[in-house]
Tab-separated table of C-alpha atoms in Angstrom:
chain	number	residue	atom	x	y	z
A	278	UNK	CA	3.216	-29.821	5.845
A	279	UNK	CA	-0.193	-29.983	7.023
A	280	UNK	CA	-1.226	-27.984	10.006
A	281	UNK	CA	-4.989	-28.354	9.752
A	282	UNK	CA	-6.886	-29.587	12.738
A	283	UNK	CA	-9.904	-30.579	10.386
A	284	UNK	CA	-11.330	-30.974	7.026
A	285	UNK	CA	-11.272	-28.017	4.476
A	286	UNK	CA	-15.032	-26.690	4.103
A	287	UNK	CA	-16.569	-23.672	2.679
A	288	UNK	CA	-16.309	-20.392	4.994
A	289	UNK	CA	-19.591	-19.560	6.114
A	290	UNK	CA	-20.739	-15.990	7.176
A	291	UNK	CA	-20.364	-17.074	10.759
A	292	UNK	CA	-17.139	-18.500	10.286
A	293	UNK	CA	-15.979	-15.359	8.701
A	294	UNK	CA	-16.946	-13.321	11.702
A	295	UNK	CA	-15.442	-15.720	14.018
A	296	UNK	CA	-12.121	-15.819	12.304
A	297	UNK	CA	-11.642	-12.216	12.078
A	298	UNK	CA	-12.772	-11.527	15.908
A	299	UNK	CA	-10.579	-14.431	16.832
A	300	UNK	CA	-7.307	-13.266	15.107
A	301	UNK	CA	-8.227	-9.586	16.194
A	302	UNK	CA	-8.233	-10.687	19.807
A	303	UNK	CA	-5.037	-12.979	19.363
A	304	UNK	CA	-3.313	-10.226	17.598
A	305	UNK	CA	-4.033	-7.391	20.116
A	306	UNK	CA	-5.823	-5.327	17.604
A	307	UNK	CA	-8.724	-5.589	20.080
A	308	UNK	CA	-7.121	-5.663	23.508
A	309	UNK	CA	-7.981	-7.487	26.586
A	310	UNK	CA	-10.901	-5.831	28.527
A	311	UNK	CA	-12.352	-4.085	25.268
A	312	UNK	CA	-16.110	-4.435	24.588
A	313	UNK	CA	-16.884	-5.752	21.222
A	314	UNK	CA	-19.106	-3.827	19.150
A	315	UNK	CA	-21.362	-6.020	16.805
A	316	UNK	CA	-21.306	-3.159	13.969
A	317	UNK	CA	-17.358	-2.973	13.931
A	318	UNK	CA	-17.146	-7.001	13.405
A	319	UNK	CA	-20.127	-6.858	11.074
A	320	UNK	CA	-18.234	-4.100	8.639
A	321	UNK	CA	-14.618	-5.931	9.032
A	322	UNK	CA	-15.995	-9.649	8.247
A	323	UNK	CA	-18.513	-8.324	5.533
A	324	UNK	CA	-21.514	-10.029	7.509
A	325	UNK	CA	-24.721	-9.181	9.161
A	326	UNK	CA	-25.320	-9.158	12.685
A	327	UNK	CA	-26.740	-12.830	13.239
A	328	UNK	CA	-23.545	-14.394	11.990
A	329	UNK	CA	-21.651	-12.045	14.433
A	330	UNK	CA	-23.786	-13.202	17.386
A	331	UNK	CA	-23.280	-16.792	16.516
A	332	UNK	CA	-19.647	-16.226	16.505
A	333	UNK	CA	-19.755	-14.401	19.767
A	334	UNK	CA	-21.347	-17.445	21.393
A	335	UNK	CA	-18.723	-19.603	20.040
A	336	UNK	CA	-16.044	-17.324	21.185
A	337	UNK	CA	-17.616	-17.281	24.473
A	338	UNK	CA	-17.528	-21.333	24.616
A	339	UNK	CA	-13.561	-20.807	23.890
A	340	UNK	CA	-13.072	-18.238	26.426
A	341	UNK	CA	-12.106	-15.504	24.258
A	342	UNK	CA	-14.772	-13.328	25.495
A	343	UNK	CA	-17.262	-12.905	27.952
A	344	UNK	CA	-21.024	-12.353	27.369
A	345	UNK	CA	-22.309	-9.983	29.991
A	346	UNK	CA	-26.290	-9.374	30.559
A	347	UNK	CA	-26.849	-5.944	29.329
A	348	UNK	CA	-23.356	-4.911	28.713
A	349	UNK	CA	-22.318	-7.112	25.524
A	350	UNK	CA	-19.194	-8.982	24.715
A	351	UNK	CA	-16.117	-8.136	26.394
A	352	UNK	CA	-12.520	-9.690	25.467
A	353	UNK	CA	-11.278	-11.775	28.412
A	354	UNK	CA	-8.281	-10.926	30.364
A	355	UNK	CA	-5.562	-13.818	30.596
A	356	UNK	CA	-5.335	-14.510	34.533
A	357	UNK	CA	-2.402	-16.178	36.262
A	358	UNK	CA	-4.736	-18.724	37.410
A	359	UNK	CA	-5.838	-19.457	33.922
A	360	UNK	CA	-2.148	-19.769	32.998
A	361	UNK	CA	-1.314	-22.327	35.861
A	362	UNK	CA	-4.180	-24.611	34.880
A	363	UNK	CA	-3.748	-24.484	31.284
A	364	UNK	CA	0.104	-25.490	31.710
A	365	UNK	CA	-0.970	-28.251	34.364
A	366	UNK	CA	-3.441	-29.636	31.874
A	367	UNK	CA	-0.939	-29.345	28.859
A	368	UNK	CA	1.620	-31.015	31.017
A	369	UNK	CA	-0.709	-33.949	31.780
A	370	UNK	CA	-2.081	-34.348	28.279
A	371	UNK	CA	1.692	-33.765	26.540
A	372	UNK	CA	3.403	-35.972	28.772
A	373	UNK	CA	0.830	-39.120	28.060
A	374	UNK	CA	1.222	-38.432	24.314
A	375	UNK	CA	5.238	-38.629	25.060
A	376	UNK	CA	4.581	-42.027	26.742
A	377	UNK	CA	2.514	-43.227	23.642
A	378	UNK	CA	5.278	-41.945	21.139
A	379	UNK	CA	8.364	-43.454	22.866
A	380	UNK	CA	6.557	-46.826	24.070
A	381	UNK	CA	5.367	-47.371	20.671
A	382	UNK	CA	8.458	-46.191	18.802
A	383	UNK	CA	6.268	-43.887	16.962
A	384	UNK	CA	8.045	-41.705	14.028
A	385	UNK	CA	7.971	-37.935	14.402
A	386	UNK	CA	6.664	-35.857	11.605
A	387	UNK	CA	9.540	-35.144	9.296
A	388	UNK	CA	8.640	-31.490	8.777
A	389	UNK	CA	9.045	-30.431	12.366
A	390	UNK	CA	12.692	-29.325	12.102
A	391	UNK	CA	11.838	-26.854	9.219
A	392	UNK	CA	8.900	-25.556	11.439
A	393	UNK	CA	11.368	-24.586	14.149
A	394	UNK	CA	13.598	-23.214	11.542
A	395	UNK	CA	10.558	-20.914	10.583
A	396	UNK	CA	9.959	-20.052	14.345
A	397	UNK	CA	13.544	-19.317	14.727
A	398	UNK	CA	14.019	-17.262	11.617
A	399	UNK	CA	16.106	-13.886	12.768
A	400	UNK	CA	13.564	-11.649	11.056
A	401	UNK	CA	10.596	-13.163	12.507
A	402	UNK	CA	12.272	-13.118	15.898
A	403	UNK	CA	13.261	-9.564	15.399
A	404	UNK	CA	9.668	-8.645	14.835
A	405	UNK	CA	8.330	-10.411	17.817
A	406	UNK	CA	10.834	-8.532	20.063
A	407	UNK	CA	9.764	-5.459	18.799
A	408	UNK	CA	6.294	-5.978	19.765
A	409	UNK	CA	4.792	-6.603	16.173
A	410	UNK	CA	1.299	-7.998	17.365
A	411	UNK	CA	0.742	-9.967	14.215
A	412	UNK	CA	4.305	-11.623	14.535
A	413	UNK	CA	3.637	-12.483	18.267
A	414	UNK	CA	0.077	-14.043	17.313
A	415	UNK	CA	1.836	-15.887	14.494
A	416	UNK	CA	4.501	-17.243	16.660
A	417	UNK	CA	1.919	-18.135	19.250
A	418	UNK	CA	0.206	-20.232	16.543
A	419	UNK	CA	3.268	-22.049	15.516
A	420	UNK	CA	4.005	-22.590	18.926
A	421	UNK	CA	0.674	-24.510	19.470
A	422	UNK	CA	1.140	-26.609	16.216
A	423	UNK	CA	4.549	-27.825	17.285
A	424	UNK	CA	3.185	-29.175	20.697
A	425	UNK	CA	0.093	-30.424	18.821
A	426	UNK	CA	1.921	-32.206	16.471
A	427	UNK	CA	3.440	-34.599	18.990
A	428	UNK	CA	-0.043	-35.114	20.174
A	429	UNK	CA	-1.439	-35.903	16.649
A	430	UNK	CA	1.074	-38.470	16.040
A	431	UNK	CA	0.143	-40.488	18.787
A	432	UNK	CA	-2.938	-41.283	16.501
A	433	UNK	CA	-5.333	-41.298	19.825
A	434	UNK	CA	-8.458	-39.484	18.745
A	435	UNK	CA	-9.578	-38.611	22.303
A	436	UNK	CA	-6.378	-37.378	23.342
A	437	UNK	CA	-6.249	-35.088	20.028
A	438	UNK	CA	-9.624	-33.793	20.627
A	439	UNK	CA	-8.970	-32.770	24.486
A	440	UNK	CA	-5.575	-31.119	23.403
A	441	UNK	CA	-7.281	-29.375	20.648
A	442	UNK	CA	-9.687	-28.000	23.130
A	443	UNK	CA	-6.829	-26.167	24.677
A	444	UNK	CA	-5.572	-24.354	21.511
A	445	UNK	CA	-7.536	-20.850	22.331
A	446	UNK	CA	-6.068	-20.760	25.623
A	447	UNK	CA	-2.658	-21.873	24.595
A	448	UNK	CA	-2.543	-19.084	22.135
A	449	UNK	CA	-3.647	-16.344	24.004
A	450	UNK	CA	-1.330	-17.268	26.812
A	451	UNK	CA	1.343	-17.629	24.447
A	452	UNK	CA	0.586	-13.908	23.047
A	453	UNK	CA	0.570	-12.577	26.787
A	454	UNK	CA	3.764	-14.459	27.874
A	455	UNK	CA	5.657	-13.174	24.748
A	456	UNK	CA	4.260	-9.712	24.686
A	457	UNK	CA	5.298	-9.287	28.357
A	458	UNK	CA	8.917	-11.303	28.101
A	459	UNK	CA	10.148	-11.504	24.501
A	460	UNK	CA	13.388	-12.672	25.973
A	461	UNK	CA	11.695	-15.842	26.598
A	462	UNK	CA	12.291	-16.747	23.176
A	463	UNK	CA	15.970	-17.324	23.978
A	464	UNK	CA	14.834	-20.211	26.450
A	465	UNK	CA	11.735	-21.567	24.422
A	466	UNK	CA	13.950	-22.252	21.308
A	467	UNK	CA	16.628	-24.624	22.363
A	468	UNK	CA	14.020	-26.432	24.654
A	469	UNK	CA	11.778	-26.989	21.564
A	470	UNK	CA	15.099	-28.381	20.043
A	471	UNK	CA	15.811	-30.649	23.050
A	472	UNK	CA	12.067	-31.835	22.953
A	473	UNK	CA	12.396	-32.601	19.089
A	474	UNK	CA	15.358	-34.659	19.335
A	475	UNK	CA	14.293	-36.639	22.430
A	476	UNK	CA	11.044	-37.662	20.958
A	477	UNK	CA	12.796	-38.435	17.651
A	478	UNK	CA	14.977	-40.733	19.516
A	479	UNK	CA	12.176	-42.126	21.786
A	480	UNK	CA	13.917	-40.903	24.990
A	481	UNK	CA	10.860	-40.294	27.272
A	482	UNK	CA	13.122	-39.372	30.313
A	483	UNK	CA	14.747	-36.423	28.718
A	484	UNK	CA	11.294	-35.227	26.873
A	485	UNK	CA	9.514	-35.387	30.591
A	486	UNK	CA	12.205	-33.212	32.004
A	487	UNK	CA	12.345	-30.650	29.314
A	488	UNK	CA	8.764	-30.495	29.026
A	489	UNK	CA	8.330	-29.726	32.701
A	490	UNK	CA	10.824	-27.096	32.611
A	491	UNK	CA	9.346	-25.338	29.429
A	492	UNK	CA	5.893	-25.441	31.052
A	493	UNK	CA	7.196	-23.667	34.292
A	494	UNK	CA	5.392	-20.320	34.489
A	495	UNK	CA	7.807	-17.482	34.449
A	496	UNK	CA	7.641	-15.201	37.250
A	497	UNK	CA	7.627	-12.074	35.358
A	498	UNK	CA	4.769	-12.848	33.323
A	499	UNK	CA	2.540	-14.283	36.238
A	500	UNK	CA	3.542	-11.287	38.303
A	501	UNK	CA	1.974	-9.143	35.292
A	502	UNK	CA	-1.211	-11.258	35.215
A	503	UNK	CA	-2.149	-11.523	38.724
């Protein structure tokens, strides 16, 4: 199963600093609102300060952190407004992808059913419900790739690029939502299965209806993000 978004490449010092910080934010090891220390990232990623600063600028562009004058880099908090706007854009882009898939009878990736099996693995789900930060971060990543796979299957390069740009927000919001409301997994899992079947059958109406319900903000989560 190929879940990569681009070609493999040598990992640079800046990339190591970026990946370590990004995963630390997504997993919650560095909580929202925390000011990042360059030395911490240098030590953990095994790089000098210059690559760390490069990584910070990249993370700021992807809305993981804010660079504040004379104060440094601060991990951004997920807000209710950001959740609503991200869901709105996801709905727009994913539904366009669904129209392409169903209109052209494009085959859906065969590995997606196995991907959902892994997401629904009882041990993995138990870890998420128990608040395991690494398990929650991994679930968010797998959730993104499930939805992204439909967009990627369209072959529309601009649509793919636009959806890829949502990945940081998609995953951060998923981490926050599942952390605040782990019981949402009981709703998410069957909706994923319904989406997969509908798009495999090229049933646009069912796919649209399911996605609109799937991306309806959870009031419990929203109330904590305001």
